[in-house]
PDB file of C-alpha atoms and ligand atoms in Angstrom:
ATOM      1  CA  UNK A  50      79.299  76.997  89.035  1.00  0.00           C
ATOM      2  CA  UNK A  51      81.434  78.308  86.220  1.00  0.00           C
ATOM      3  CA  UNK A  52      84.888  76.830  85.712  1.00  0.00           C
ATOM      4  CA  UNK A  53      87.943  77.936  83.748  1.00  0.00           C
ATOM      5  CA  UNK A  54      87.230  75.282  81.098  1.00  0.00           C
ATOM      6  CA  UNK A  55      83.816  76.785  80.416  1.00  0.00           C
ATOM      7  CA  UNK A  56      85.424  80.176  79.832  1.00  0.00           C
ATOM      8  CA  UNK A  57      88.088  78.919  77.343  1.00  0.00           C
ATOM      9  CA  UNK A  58      91.205  78.974  79.509  1.00  0.00           C
ATOM     10  CA  UNK A  59      92.143  76.570  82.266  1.00  0.00           C
ATOM     11  CA  UNK A  60      92.172  77.457  85.928  1.00  0.00           C
ATOM     12  CA  UNK A  61      94.563  75.463  88.133  1.00  0.00           C
ATOM     13  CA  UNK A  62      94.926  76.092  91.869  1.00  0.00           C
ATOM     14  CA  UNK A  63      97.664  74.812  94.178  1.00  0.00           C
ATOM     15  CA  UNK A  64      96.595  74.541  97.815  1.00  0.00           C
ATOM     16  CA  UNK A  65      97.901  73.196 101.095  1.00  0.00           C
ATOM     17  CA  UNK A  66      99.237  74.161 104.500  1.00  0.00           C
ATOM     18  CA  UNK A  67     102.258  76.368 105.116  1.00  0.00           C
ATOM     19  CA  UNK A  68     105.575  75.086 103.783  1.00  0.00           C
ATOM     20  CA  UNK A  69     103.913  72.399 101.638  1.00  0.00           C
ATOM     21  CA  UNK A  70     105.781  73.599  98.533  1.00  0.00           C
ATOM     22  CA  UNK A  71     102.942  75.484  96.788  1.00  0.00           C
ATOM     23  CA  UNK A  72     104.984  78.443  95.515  1.00  0.00           C
ATOM     24  CA  UNK A  73     107.779  76.124  94.379  1.00  0.00           C
ATOM     25  CA  UNK A  74     105.304  73.979  92.433  1.00  0.00           C
ATOM     26  CA  UNK A  75     103.461  76.988  90.932  1.00  0.00           C
ATOM     27  CA  UNK A  76     106.760  78.357  89.599  1.00  0.00           C
ATOM     28  CA  UNK A  77     107.751  74.947  88.208  1.00  0.00           C
ATOM     29  CA  UNK A  78     104.367  74.332  86.553  1.00  0.00           C
ATOM     30  CA  UNK A  79     104.457  77.797  84.988  1.00  0.00           C
ATOM     31  CA  UNK A  80     107.890  77.157  83.467  1.00  0.00           C
ATOM     32  CA  UNK A  81     107.028  73.632  82.332  1.00  0.00           C
ATOM     33  CA  UNK A  82     103.798  74.742  80.633  1.00  0.00           C
ATOM     34  CA  UNK A  83     105.514  77.714  78.968  1.00  0.00           C
ATOM     35  CA  UNK A  84     108.160  75.320  77.654  1.00  0.00           C
ATOM     36  CA  UNK A  85     105.267  73.431  76.021  1.00  0.00           C
ATOM     37  CA  UNK A  86     104.169  76.655  74.339  1.00  0.00           C
ATOM     38  CA  UNK A  87     101.248  77.389  76.689  1.00  0.00           C
ATOM     39  CA  UNK A  88     100.310  80.961  77.571  1.00  0.00           C
ATOM     40  CA  UNK A  89     100.461  80.922  81.370  1.00  0.00           C
ATOM     41  CA  UNK A  90      99.651  83.420  84.104  1.00  0.00           C
ATOM     42  CA  UNK A  91     100.678  82.689  87.692  1.00  0.00           C
ATOM     43  CA  UNK A  92      99.118  84.532  90.625  1.00  0.00           C
ATOM     44  CA  UNK A  93      99.330  84.269  94.402  1.00  0.00           C
ATOM     45  CA  UNK A  94      96.591  84.828  96.938  1.00  0.00           C
ATOM     46  CA  UNK A  95      96.068  87.167  98.581  1.00  0.00           C
ATOM     47  CA  UNK A  96      97.587  89.584  96.066  1.00  0.00           C
ATOM     48  CA  UNK A  97      97.984  90.300  92.382  1.00  0.00           C
ATOM     49  CA  UNK A  98      96.296  93.721  92.096  1.00  0.00           C
ATOM     50  CA  UNK A  99      97.116  96.970  93.958  1.00  0.00           C
ATOM     51  CA  UNK A 100      93.993  96.597  96.112  1.00  0.00           C
ATOM     52  CA  UNK A 101      94.648  92.896  96.769  1.00  0.00           C
ATOM     53  CA  UNK A 102      98.271  93.617  97.749  1.00  0.00           C
ATOM     54  CA  UNK A 103      97.016  96.297 100.165  1.00  0.00           C
ATOM     55  CA  UNK A 104      94.522  93.797 101.637  1.00  0.00           C
ATOM     56  CA  UNK A 105      97.357  91.242 101.924  1.00  0.00           C
ATOM     57  CA  UNK A 106      99.379  93.669 104.056  1.00  0.00           C
ATOM     58  CA  UNK A 107      96.394  94.307 106.316  1.00  0.00           C
ATOM     59  CA  UNK A 108      95.521  90.605 106.601  1.00  0.00           C
ATOM     60  CA  UNK A 109      99.018  89.257 107.205  1.00  0.00           C
ATOM     61  CA  UNK A 110     101.347  92.028 108.378  1.00  0.00           C
ATOM     62  CA  UNK A 111      99.295  94.658 110.198  1.00  0.00           C
ATOM     63  CA  UNK A 112      99.565  94.763 113.994  1.00  0.00           C
ATOM     64  CA  UNK A 113      95.908  95.836 114.407  1.00  0.00           C
ATOM     65  CA  UNK A 114      93.845  93.369 116.389  1.00  0.00           C
ATOM     66  CA  UNK A 115      90.863  92.249 114.313  1.00  0.00           C
ATOM     67  CA  UNK A 116      87.668  90.227 114.397  1.00  0.00           C
ATOM     68  CA  UNK A 117      87.932  86.920 112.537  1.00  0.00           C
ATOM     69  CA  UNK A 118      85.110  88.118 110.263  1.00  0.00           C
ATOM     70  CA  UNK A 119      87.171  91.203 109.402  1.00  0.00           C
ATOM     71  CA  UNK A 120      90.091  88.938 108.469  1.00  0.00           C
ATOM     72  CA  UNK A 121      87.736  86.904 106.262  1.00  0.00           C
ATOM     73  CA  UNK A 122      86.589  89.972 104.360  1.00  0.00           C
ATOM     74  CA  UNK A 123      90.168  91.143 103.760  1.00  0.00           C
ATOM     75  CA  UNK A 124      90.920  87.826 102.011  1.00  0.00           C
ATOM     76  CA  UNK A 125      87.619  87.993 100.101  1.00  0.00           C
ATOM     77  CA  UNK A 126      88.152  91.628  99.031  1.00  0.00           C
ATOM     78  CA  UNK A 127      91.542  90.617  97.641  1.00  0.00           C
ATOM     79  CA  UNK A 128      90.001  87.628  95.825  1.00  0.00           C
ATOM     80  CA  UNK A 129      87.102  89.595  94.337  1.00  0.00           C
ATOM     81  CA  UNK A 130      89.474  92.141  92.811  1.00  0.00           C
ATOM     82  CA  UNK A 131      91.900  89.490  91.521  1.00  0.00           C
ATOM     83  CA  UNK A 132      89.129  87.373  89.967  1.00  0.00           C
ATOM     84  CA  UNK A 133      87.368  90.226  88.213  1.00  0.00           C
ATOM     85  CA  UNK A 134      90.401  92.223  87.074  1.00  0.00           C
ATOM     86  CA  UNK A 135      93.014  89.518  86.410  1.00  0.00           C
ATOM     87  CA  UNK A 136      91.828  85.893  86.436  1.00  0.00           C
ATOM     88  CA  UNK A 137      88.629  86.208  84.370  1.00  0.00           C
ATOM     89  CA  UNK A 138      90.255  88.313  81.626  1.00  0.00           C
ATOM     90  CA  UNK A 139      93.153  85.826  81.431  1.00  0.00           C
ATOM     91  CA  UNK A 140      90.771  82.856  81.158  1.00  0.00           C
ATOM     92  CA  UNK A 141      88.774  84.683  78.506  1.00  0.00           C
ATOM     93  CA  UNK A 142      92.049  85.074  76.582  1.00  0.00           C
ATOM     94  CA  UNK A 143      92.539  81.307  76.710  1.00  0.00           C
ATOM     95  CA  UNK A 144      95.434  81.424  79.189  1.00  0.00           C
ATOM     96  CA  UNK A 145      96.281  78.769  81.740  1.00  0.00           C
ATOM     97  CA  UNK A 146      95.967  80.519  85.111  1.00  0.00           C
ATOM     98  CA  UNK A 147      97.823  78.919  88.029  1.00  0.00           C
ATOM     99  CA  UNK A 148      96.943  80.315  91.446  1.00  0.00           C
ATOM    100  CA  UNK A 149      98.930  79.827  94.645  1.00  0.00           C
ATOM    101  CA  UNK A 150      95.875  79.421  96.972  1.00  0.00           C
ATOM    102  CA  UNK A 151      92.165  80.182  96.293  1.00  0.00           C
ATOM    103  CA  UNK A 152      88.810  79.395  97.918  1.00  0.00           C
ATOM    104  CA  UNK A 153      89.869  76.201  99.670  1.00  0.00           C
ATOM    105  CA  UNK A 154      92.307  78.296 101.749  1.00  0.00           C
ATOM    106  CA  UNK A 155      89.351  80.283 103.083  1.00  0.00           C
ATOM    107  CA  UNK A 156      87.533  77.086 104.052  1.00  0.00           C
ATOM    108  CA  UNK A 157      90.645  75.616 105.692  1.00  0.00           C
ATOM    109  CA  UNK A 158      91.804  78.750 107.568  1.00  0.00           C
ATOM    110  CA  UNK A 159      88.695  80.867 108.212  1.00  0.00           C
ATOM    111  CA  UNK A 160      86.050  78.117 108.568  1.00  0.00           C
ATOM    112  CA  UNK A 161      87.965  75.185 110.073  1.00  0.00           C
ATOM    113  CA  UNK A 162      90.877  77.159 111.558  1.00  0.00           C
ATOM    114  CA  UNK A 163      88.985  80.206 112.902  1.00  0.00           C
ATOM    115  CA  UNK A 164      85.582  78.573 113.343  1.00  0.00           C
ATOM    116  CA  UNK A 165      83.468  80.889 111.146  1.00  0.00           C
ATOM    117  CA  UNK A 166      80.164  79.364 109.932  1.00  0.00           C
ATOM    118  CA  UNK A 167      80.685  77.337 106.754  1.00  0.00           C
ATOM    119  CA  UNK A 168      77.416  78.113 104.978  1.00  0.00           C
ATOM    120  CA  UNK A 169      77.793  81.856 105.465  1.00  0.00           C
ATOM    121  CA  UNK A 170      81.430  81.807 104.339  1.00  0.00           C
ATOM    122  CA  UNK A 171      80.547  79.732 101.271  1.00  0.00           C
ATOM    123  CA  UNK A 172      77.871  82.274 100.336  1.00  0.00           C
ATOM    124  CA  UNK A 173      80.346  85.148 100.747  1.00  0.00           C
ATOM    125  CA  UNK A 174      82.912  83.201  98.716  1.00  0.00           C
ATOM    126  CA  UNK A 175      80.436  82.935  95.848  1.00  0.00           C
ATOM    127  CA  UNK A 176      80.023  86.708  95.871  1.00  0.00           C
ATOM    128  CA  UNK A 177      83.807  87.198  95.845  1.00  0.00           C
ATOM    129  CA  UNK A 178      84.416  84.795  92.946  1.00  0.00           C
ATOM    130  CA  UNK A 179      81.166  85.325  91.043  1.00  0.00           C
ATOM    131  CA  UNK A 180      80.906  81.523  91.100  1.00  0.00           C
ATOM    132  CA  UNK A 181      84.246  80.878  89.379  1.00  0.00           C
ATOM    133  CA  UNK A 182      85.678  77.497  90.425  1.00  0.00           C
ATOM    134  CA  UNK A 183      89.004  75.889  89.494  1.00  0.00           C
ATOM    135  CA  UNK A 184      89.193  73.161  86.836  1.00  0.00           C
ATOM    136  CA  UNK A 185      91.848  71.470  88.956  1.00  0.00           C
ATOM    137  CA  UNK A 186      92.888  71.941  92.576  1.00  0.00           C
ATOM    138  CA  UNK A 187      96.128  70.242  93.609  1.00  0.00           C
ATOM    139  CA  UNK A 188      96.151  69.869  97.397  1.00  0.00           C
ATOM    140  CA  UNK A 189      99.691  69.380  98.701  1.00  0.00           C
ATOM    141  CA  UNK A 190      99.892  67.562 102.011  1.00  0.00           C
ATOM    142  CA  UNK A 191     102.733  67.685 104.541  1.00  0.00           C
ATOM    143  CA  UNK A 192     102.766  67.168 108.308  1.00  0.00           C
ATOM    144  CA  UNK A 193     102.700  70.493 110.182  1.00  0.00           C
ATOM    145  CA  UNK A 194     106.202  69.965 111.597  1.00  0.00           C
ATOM    146  CA  UNK A 195     107.664  69.293 108.140  1.00  0.00           C
ATOM    147  CA  UNK A 196     106.093  72.453 106.694  1.00  0.00           C
ATOM    148  CA  UNK A 197     107.303  74.560 109.618  1.00  0.00           C
ATOM    149  CA  UNK A 198     110.830  73.167 109.305  1.00  0.00           C
ATOM    150  CA  UNK A 199     110.912  73.933 105.563  1.00  0.00           C
ATOM    151  CA  UNK A 200     109.859  77.518 106.283  1.00  0.00           C
ATOM    152  CA  UNK A 201     112.494  77.817 109.022  1.00  0.00           C
ATOM    153  CA  UNK A 202     115.236  76.540 106.710  1.00  0.00           C
ATOM    154  CA  UNK A 203     114.022  78.934 103.983  1.00  0.00           C
ATOM    155  CA  UNK A 204     114.306  81.808 106.518  1.00  0.00           C
ATOM    156  CA  UNK A 205     110.648  82.835 106.141  1.00  0.00           C
ATOM    157  CA  UNK A 206     109.411  85.574 108.506  1.00  0.00           C
ATOM    158  CA  UNK A 207     106.132  84.330 110.004  1.00  0.00           C
ATOM    159  CA  UNK A 208     102.920  86.211 109.179  1.00  0.00           C
ATOM    160  CA  UNK A 209     100.103  86.521 111.728  1.00  0.00           C
ATOM    161  CA  UNK A 210      98.439  83.288 110.633  1.00  0.00           C
ATOM    162  CA  UNK A 211     101.685  81.334 110.601  1.00  0.00           C
ATOM    163  CA  UNK A 212     102.243  82.464 114.211  1.00  0.00           C
ATOM    164  CA  UNK A 213      99.149  80.461 115.285  1.00  0.00           C
ATOM    165  CA  UNK A 214      99.900  77.319 117.305  1.00  0.00           C
ATOM    166  CA  UNK A 215     100.204  73.724 116.091  1.00  0.00           C
ATOM    167  CA  UNK A 216      96.599  72.922 117.098  1.00  0.00           C
ATOM    168  CA  UNK A 217      95.339  75.555 114.673  1.00  0.00           C
ATOM    169  CA  UNK A 218      97.648  74.357 111.896  1.00  0.00           C
ATOM    170  CA  UNK A 219      96.698  70.711 112.507  1.00  0.00           C
ATOM    171  CA  UNK A 220      93.025  71.661 112.043  1.00  0.00           C
ATOM    172  CA  UNK A 221      93.957  73.423 108.815  1.00  0.00           C
ATOM    173  CA  UNK A 222      95.927  70.435 107.550  1.00  0.00           C
ATOM    174  CA  UNK A 223      93.040  68.078 108.417  1.00  0.00           C
ATOM    175  CA  UNK A 224      90.616  70.351 106.563  1.00  0.00           C
ATOM    176  CA  UNK A 225      92.771  70.088 103.449  1.00  0.00           C
ATOM    177  CA  UNK A 226      93.138  66.319 103.820  1.00  0.00           C
ATOM    178  CA  UNK A 227      89.367  65.864 103.994  1.00  0.00           C
ATOM    179  CA  UNK A 228      88.605  68.158 101.033  1.00  0.00           C
ATOM    180  CA  UNK A 229      86.703  66.431  98.236  1.00  0.00           C
ATOM    181  CA  UNK A 230      84.869  67.641  95.159  1.00  0.00           C
ATOM    182  CA  UNK A 231      85.140  68.055  91.416  1.00  0.00           C
ATOM    183  CA  UNK A 232      88.738  68.537  90.295  1.00  0.00           C
ATOM    184  CA  UNK A 233      90.318  68.144  93.743  1.00  0.00           C
ATOM    185  CA  UNK A 234      93.443  65.935  93.697  1.00  0.00           C
ATOM    186  CA  UNK A 235      95.629  65.204  96.726  1.00  0.00           C
ATOM    187  CA  UNK A 236      99.424  64.895  96.433  1.00  0.00           C
ATOM    188  CA  UNK A 237     101.812  63.671  99.122  1.00  0.00           C
ATOM    189  CA  UNK A 238     104.124  66.694  99.263  1.00  0.00           C
ATOM    190  CA  UNK A 239     106.508  65.142 101.786  1.00  0.00           C
ATOM    191  CA  UNK A 240     108.030  63.369  98.783  1.00  0.00           C
ATOM    192  CA  UNK A 241     111.051  64.713  96.924  1.00  0.00           C
ATOM    193  CA  UNK A 242     110.272  67.757  94.721  1.00  0.00           C
ATOM    194  CA  UNK A 243     110.646  65.721  91.509  1.00  0.00           C
ATOM    195  CA  UNK A 244     108.011  63.200  92.637  1.00  0.00           C
ATOM    196  CA  UNK A 245     105.615  66.042  93.550  1.00  0.00           C
ATOM    197  CA  UNK A 246     106.219  67.698  90.161  1.00  0.00           C
ATOM    198  CA  UNK A 247     105.622  64.428  88.278  1.00  0.00           C
ATOM    199  CA  UNK A 248     102.328  63.820  90.114  1.00  0.00           C
ATOM    200  CA  UNK A 249     101.193  67.406  89.481  1.00  0.00           C
ATOM    201  CA  UNK A 250     102.237  67.311  85.822  1.00  0.00           C
ATOM    202  CA  UNK A 251     100.103  64.231  85.143  1.00  0.00           C
ATOM    203  CA  UNK A 252      97.025  66.051  86.448  1.00  0.00           C
ATOM    204  CA  UNK A 253      97.765  69.394  84.782  1.00  0.00           C
ATOM    205  CA  UNK A 254      98.433  67.932  81.334  1.00  0.00           C
ATOM    206  CA  UNK A 255      95.207  65.948  81.576  1.00  0.00           C
ATOM    207  CA  UNK A 256      93.128  69.015  82.403  1.00  0.00           C
ATOM    208  CA  UNK A 257      94.832  71.369  79.935  1.00  0.00           C
ATOM    209  CA  UNK A 258      94.365  68.840  77.099  1.00  0.00           C
ATOM    210  CA  UNK A 259      90.706  68.603  78.123  1.00  0.00           C
ATOM    211  CA  UNK A 260      90.303  72.360  77.929  1.00  0.00           C
ATOM    212  CA  UNK A 261      91.825  72.473  74.426  1.00  0.00           C
ATOM    213  CA  UNK A 262      89.287  69.904  73.261  1.00  0.00           C
ATOM    214  CA  UNK A 263      86.501  71.943  74.847  1.00  0.00           C
ATOM    215  CA  UNK A 264      87.676  75.273  73.376  1.00  0.00           C
TER     216      UNK A 264
HETATM  217  N1  LIG B1145      95.211  82.722 103.933  1.00  0.00           N
HETATM  218  C1  LIG B1145      94.019  82.592 104.619  1.00  0.00           C
HETATM  219  O1  LIG B1145      94.019  82.491 105.849  1.00  0.00           O
HETATM  220  N2  LIG B1145      92.857  82.597 103.921  1.00  0.00           N
HETATM  221  C2  LIG B1145      92.804  82.733 102.587  1.00  0.00           C
HETATM  222  O2  LIG B1145      91.700  82.739 101.988  1.00  0.00           O
HETATM  223  C3  LIG B1145      94.048  82.854 101.878  1.00  0.00           C
HETATM  224  C4  LIG B1145      95.219  82.854 102.591  1.00  0.00           C
HETATM  225  C5  LIG B1145      94.057  83.000 100.391  1.00  0.00           C
HETATM  226  C6  LIG B1145      99.395  83.420 102.873  1.00  0.00           C
HETATM  227  O3  LIG B1145     100.699  83.271 103.190  1.00  0.00           O
HETATM  228  C7  LIG B1145      98.682  83.277 104.222  1.00  0.00           C
HETATM  229  O4  LIG B1145      97.340  83.679 104.050  1.00  0.00           O
HETATM  230  C8  LIG B1145      98.673  81.848 104.686  1.00  0.00           C
HETATM  231  C9  LIG B1145      97.209  81.439 104.717  1.00  0.00           C
HETATM  232  C10 LIG B1145      96.479  82.740 104.681  1.00  0.00           C
HETATM  233  N3  LIG B1145      99.224  81.848 106.016  1.00  0.00           N
HETATM  234  N4  LIG B1145      99.554  80.747 106.519  1.00  0.00           N
HETATM  235  N5  LIG B1145      99.851  79.757 106.882  1.00  0.00           N
HETATM  236  P1  LIG B1145     101.892  83.188 102.162  1.00  0.00           P
HETATM  237  O5  LIG B1145     101.394  83.297 100.775  1.00  0.00           O
HETATM  238  O6  LIG B1145     102.951  84.141 102.581  1.00  0.00           O
HETATM  239  O7  LIG B1145     102.487  81.823 102.578  1.00  0.00           O
HETATM  240  P2  LIG B1145     102.052  80.360 102.292  1.00  0.00           P
HETATM  241  O8  LIG B1145     101.002  80.317 101.256  1.00  0.00           O
HETATM  242  O9  LIG B1145     101.729  79.694 103.571  1.00  0.00           O
HETATM  243  O10 LIG B1145     103.348  79.815 101.622  1.00  0.00           O
HETATM  244  P3  LIG B1145     104.666  79.247 102.241  1.00  0.00           P
HETATM  245  O11 LIG B1145     104.703  79.164 103.672  1.00  0.00           O
HETATM  246  O12 LIG B1145     105.775  80.036 101.627  1.00  0.00           O
HETATM  247  O13 LIG B1145     104.616  77.783 101.754  1.00  0.00           O
HETATM  248  P4  LIG B1145     104.660  77.133 100.315  1.00  0.00           P
HETATM  249  O14 LIG B1145     104.463  78.117  99.222  1.00  0.00           O
HETATM  250  O15 LIG B1145     103.723  76.012 100.396  1.00  0.00           O
HETATM  251  O16 LIG B1145     106.128  76.555 100.232  1.00  0.00           O
HETATM  252  P5  LIG B1145     107.391  77.002  99.284  1.00  0.00           P
HETATM  253  O17 LIG B1145     107.694  78.446  99.541  1.00  0.00           O
HETATM  254  O18 LIG B1145     107.166  76.529  97.922  1.00  0.00           O
HETATM  255  O19 LIG B1145     108.488  76.066  99.921  1.00  0.00           O
HETATM  256  C11 LIG B1145     108.975  76.298 101.223  1.00  0.00           C
HETATM  257  C12 LIG B1145     110.416  75.701 101.285  1.00  0.00           C
HETATM  258  O20 LIG B1145     110.342  74.287 101.116  1.00  0.00           O
HETATM  259  C13 LIG B1145     111.336  76.216 100.162  1.00  0.00           C
HETATM  260  O21 LIG B1145     112.629  76.366 100.677  1.00  0.00           O
HETATM  261  C14 LIG B1145     111.297  75.094  99.121  1.00  0.00           C
HETATM  262  O22 LIG B1145     112.479  75.005  98.375  1.00  0.00           O
HETATM  263  C15 LIG B1145     111.134  73.875 100.008  1.00  0.00           C
HETATM  264  N6  LIG B1145     110.423  72.763  99.357  1.00  0.00           N
HETATM  265  C16 LIG B1145     109.370  72.844  98.519  1.00  0.00           C
HETATM  266  N7  LIG B1145     108.967  71.627  98.125  1.00  0.00           N
HETATM  267  C17 LIG B1145     109.777  70.737  98.749  1.00  0.00           C
HETATM  268  C18 LIG B1145     109.868  69.304  98.742  1.00  0.00           C
HETATM  269  N8  LIG B1145     109.025  68.526  98.037  1.00  0.00           N
HETATM  270  N9  LIG B1145     110.827  68.727  99.512  1.00  0.00           N
HETATM  271  C19 LIG B1145     111.662  69.500 100.247  1.00  0.00           C
HETATM  272  N10 LIG B1145     111.637  70.848 100.281  1.00  0.00           N
HETATM  273  C20 LIG B1145     110.702  71.469  99.547  1.00  0.00           C
END
């Protein structure tokens, strides 16, 4: 597996269930790293290229009924285009790339949530990413009810996955909570924003310093 460190830049991913505070943390990390003089690119998944934004609309907004496998390939088509056309070039330029969701979302939602076969999805994921893996994955954890309430207060219109019931979202949360592997760090995101930011900052500064040494 190739990581961001191996390709000069640093690849950080923020993951977690709905309303965990991913987008808020991605924005904050981007600003904080830029204030330190780092060259940062933030992206959200699915999205970030014209094709990926089109796939996002189909995956999340379209009224067409679909097979779960079709949903999977919409997310993977978006990821393949984003990785090849945006993330890899940015890492090659030495940038810090911070992504709001990546491969762990596909495991949590399409494998554990939808029930698609893990080995097959992992193989398809490798095709979509060309084997690129994050240097650091921050997994934000909140109870389903807390995430839903945050989204309600924020006035978010639910997409087709967010409209799934609490059983589905509890499976997704449990999948995130049980995720382990190189570079995966769990953060209790039910804490105040400042505490979440402090915990994330410790991890991000450690991995970005590491990548400078390796460059
Ligand atoms: N999906 C998939 O199924 N498979 C895949 O491979 C991929 C994605 C890549 C993308 O939706 C959907 O695609 C997602 C999974 C699926 N659907 N679901 N569920 P999205 O990008 O539109 O939405 P999201 O990723 O779920 O984001 P979100 O709901 O907006 O949540 P968030 O980004 O984690 O939260 P936020 O916007 O940063 O914060 C929400 C509110 O909480 C906001 O008012 C904040 O000010 C507040 N907040 C944030 N942090 C805190 C703390 N610590 N305390 C209190 N309040 C806070």
